[in-house]
């Protein structure tokens, strides 16, 4: 079954049976006050705007039995998987591993590291813990996709220009077709949001396709009715 979504730079065609909804790093550490994002001086409310449309996409994907994969950026408690360059870079109020209001910043197992309640994974939905910005680096993400016969990705989450972009670039190089949902990805910087989306679809879709979630939902709803 092939579905078509009107997208930029042109129609995105996919088969829901071989497509995964990928939800990148919708963690309290990025989306709620007191986490990693806020320690870097960011306004986390900008990221929270993606939660309602993403909830709708997630509900529909689950109803249709599509593969859903969540990711979380973070580090093991002894920080042995955190390169010094990442640990010491910038001037945050709290560094990775420091105790914060939601537990140790960006450390696996801590409350702040986990996914926001609104998008909590269901039992059986894979959660990929990644030490870097990309979802393939240092993880079993590629193997999970291969095991499930996935060839296309619908990419959502935060932040557009960092972990979403890195994942889409990694996926593109590995031959996956990626549709990025413009209202289901978010940035602390409106200008990066606009540029990040434009860069994906530019040059005939150099990294993939971009469409609003309404366009995907329309295609999936037609599938559910058919
Ligand atoms: C960042 C991410 N921005 N998930 N991580 O550090 O995009």
XYZ file of C-alpha atoms and ligand atoms in Angstrom:
233
model
C 0.000 0.000 0.000
C 1.577 3.253 -1.141
C 0.431 6.571 0.305
C 1.317 10.016 -0.960
C 1.775 13.162 1.109
C 2.000 16.580 -0.565
C 5.392 17.834 0.616
C 8.285 20.106 -0.193
C 10.000 19.684 -2.686
C 7.431 17.223 -4.111
C 5.118 14.335 -3.187
C 6.470 11.938 -0.545
C 5.359 8.362 -1.172
C 5.606 5.672 1.484
C 4.172 2.377 2.659
C 3.091 2.539 6.321
C 4.187 -1.100 6.712
C 7.816 -0.155 5.975
C 7.796 3.272 7.613
C 8.736 4.212 11.177
C 7.569 7.238 13.127
C 10.748 8.440 14.844
C 10.328 10.745 17.841
C 13.613 12.363 18.713
C 14.570 13.444 22.238
C 11.200 14.693 23.515
C 12.778 14.614 26.970
C 12.077 16.727 30.044
C 15.730 17.823 29.860
C 14.982 19.660 26.602
C 11.290 20.528 26.944
C 10.757 21.451 30.596
C 12.166 24.118 32.903
C 15.132 22.993 35.026
C 16.662 20.721 32.386
C 19.644 20.740 30.028
C 17.993 23.087 27.501
C 17.256 25.725 30.092
C 20.768 25.497 31.624
C 22.043 26.596 28.200
C 19.883 29.735 28.416
C 17.034 28.580 26.177
C 13.287 29.264 26.368
C 11.854 25.744 26.567
C 8.295 26.904 25.819
C 9.282 27.088 22.133
C 9.817 23.323 22.088
C 6.567 22.537 23.864
C 4.533 23.790 20.882
C 5.324 20.539 19.062
C 3.690 18.343 21.721
C -0.013 18.668 20.677
C 0.485 17.986 16.938
C 2.955 15.229 17.721
C 0.465 13.594 20.094
C -2.037 13.483 17.234
C 0.486 11.911 14.837
C 1.577 9.413 17.483
C -2.016 8.377 18.240
C -2.722 7.856 14.533
C 0.502 5.919 13.919
C -0.265 3.642 16.859
C -3.834 3.104 15.660
C -2.531 2.013 12.248
C 0.071 -0.281 13.789
C 3.059 1.595 12.393
C 6.512 1.158 13.880
C 7.127 3.863 16.510
C 10.650 4.482 17.807
C 11.609 7.008 20.488
C 15.106 8.319 21.142
C 16.717 9.949 24.172
C 20.015 11.813 24.266
C 22.033 11.185 27.401
C 24.928 9.502 29.123
C 25.704 6.646 31.451
C 26.068 7.748 35.088
C 29.898 7.734 35.067
C 29.819 9.869 31.875
C 32.303 7.517 30.210
C 30.353 7.883 26.946
C 30.434 11.688 27.030
C 33.401 13.131 25.139
C 35.241 15.838 27.124
C 34.567 18.261 24.277
C 30.808 17.851 24.839
C 31.100 17.961 28.622
C 33.146 21.148 28.834
C 31.835 23.127 25.896
C 29.790 26.296 26.396
C 28.882 28.097 29.563
C 25.767 26.418 30.986
C 24.543 27.101 34.515
C 24.728 23.321 35.087
C 26.883 20.883 33.130
C 26.016 17.359 31.960
C 26.093 15.133 35.063
C 25.524 17.968 37.559
C 22.582 17.572 39.943
C 19.625 19.714 38.846
C 15.969 20.078 39.815
C 15.036 17.049 37.662
C 18.025 14.896 38.625
C 21.487 14.769 37.088
C 21.540 16.693 33.820
C 21.251 14.440 30.724
C 22.089 11.249 32.629
C 20.268 7.996 31.862
C 17.839 6.864 34.531
C 17.221 10.381 35.831
C 13.731 11.932 35.759
C 14.837 14.789 33.498
C 16.360 12.384 30.989
C 13.064 10.641 30.355
C 10.390 11.475 27.785
C 7.623 13.964 28.618
C 4.427 12.389 29.952
C 2.364 13.506 26.946
C 4.470 11.335 24.585
C 5.435 8.499 26.925
C 6.393 5.324 25.027
C 4.034 2.376 25.229
C 5.389 -1.007 26.315
C 6.988 -2.622 23.254
C 7.918 0.657 21.552
C 11.716 0.789 21.266
C 13.494 3.610 23.097
C 16.962 4.245 21.675
C 19.439 5.777 24.120
C 22.028 7.745 22.205
C 25.156 9.480 23.466
C 25.334 11.860 20.528
C 23.142 14.051 18.421
C 22.517 11.501 15.660
C 20.327 8.455 16.293
C 22.653 6.004 14.478
C 25.904 6.895 16.251
C 26.692 4.493 19.116
C 23.224 2.867 19.094
C 21.270 -0.090 17.707
C 18.900 2.223 15.806
C 20.085 0.983 12.399
C 19.639 -2.641 13.460
C 16.140 -1.916 14.814
C 15.124 -0.422 11.464
C 16.672 -3.296 9.500
C 14.985 -5.931 11.722
C 11.597 -4.339 11.045
C 12.159 -3.895 7.303
C 11.870 -0.107 7.609
C 12.897 1.931 4.558
C 11.212 5.290 5.245
C 11.218 7.509 8.317
C 8.750 10.118 9.478
C 10.953 12.285 11.650
C 9.737 14.422 14.558
C 11.123 15.793 17.815
C 13.763 18.248 18.965
C 15.781 20.150 18.156
C 15.330 20.750 14.443
C 18.830 21.953 13.659
C 20.680 19.611 16.030
C 19.419 16.069 16.712
C 16.703 16.048 14.053
C 19.091 17.316 11.390
C 21.917 15.003 12.418
C 19.596 12.002 12.351
C 18.100 12.931 8.977
C 21.580 13.396 7.497
C 22.755 10.057 8.914
C 19.593 8.345 7.631
C 19.881 9.929 4.191
C 23.432 8.653 3.835
C 22.189 5.161 4.720
C 19.500 5.239 2.040
C 16.387 5.983 4.118
C 13.669 8.254 2.729
C 12.870 10.868 5.390
C 9.781 13.023 5.757
C 10.212 15.724 8.421
C 6.991 17.112 9.909
C 7.421 20.875 10.124
C 5.104 21.458 13.103
C 6.317 18.347 14.979
C 9.957 19.435 15.115
C 11.056 22.355 17.255
C 13.943 24.689 17.900
C 14.844 27.216 20.584
C 15.700 29.540 17.675
C 12.926 30.457 15.183
C 15.509 31.398 12.562
C 17.171 27.953 12.864
C 13.770 26.269 12.620
C 13.079 28.001 9.311
C 16.578 27.469 7.922
C 16.758 23.877 9.175
C 13.560 22.906 7.389
C 14.530 24.775 4.223
C 17.909 22.994 4.136
C 16.287 19.542 4.165
C 14.034 20.162 1.164
C 16.413 22.386 -0.811
C 18.083 21.265 -4.051
C 15.307 18.815 -4.903
C 15.230 17.308 -1.390
C 18.934 17.032 -0.626
C 18.187 15.322 2.728
C 14.481 14.540 2.419
C 10.980 15.996 2.376
C 9.127 18.474 4.605
C 5.366 18.662 5.197
C 2.991 19.758 7.959
C 1.485 16.999 10.091
C -1.970 17.794 8.677
C -0.816 16.536 5.254
C 0.426 13.253 6.725
C -2.685 12.808 8.866
C -4.902 13.311 5.849
C -3.050 10.569 3.945
C -3.098 8.207 6.938
C -6.773 8.847 7.632
C -7.631 8.007 4.045
C -5.708 4.754 4.605
C -7.649 4.022 7.818
C -10.989 4.586 6.060
C -10.066 2.626 2.914
C 20.613 19.260 21.611
C 19.010 17.720 20.677
N 20.073 20.328 21.016
N 18.232 16.722 21.028
N 20.047 18.026 21.510
O 21.615 19.377 22.281
O 18.775 18.377 19.674
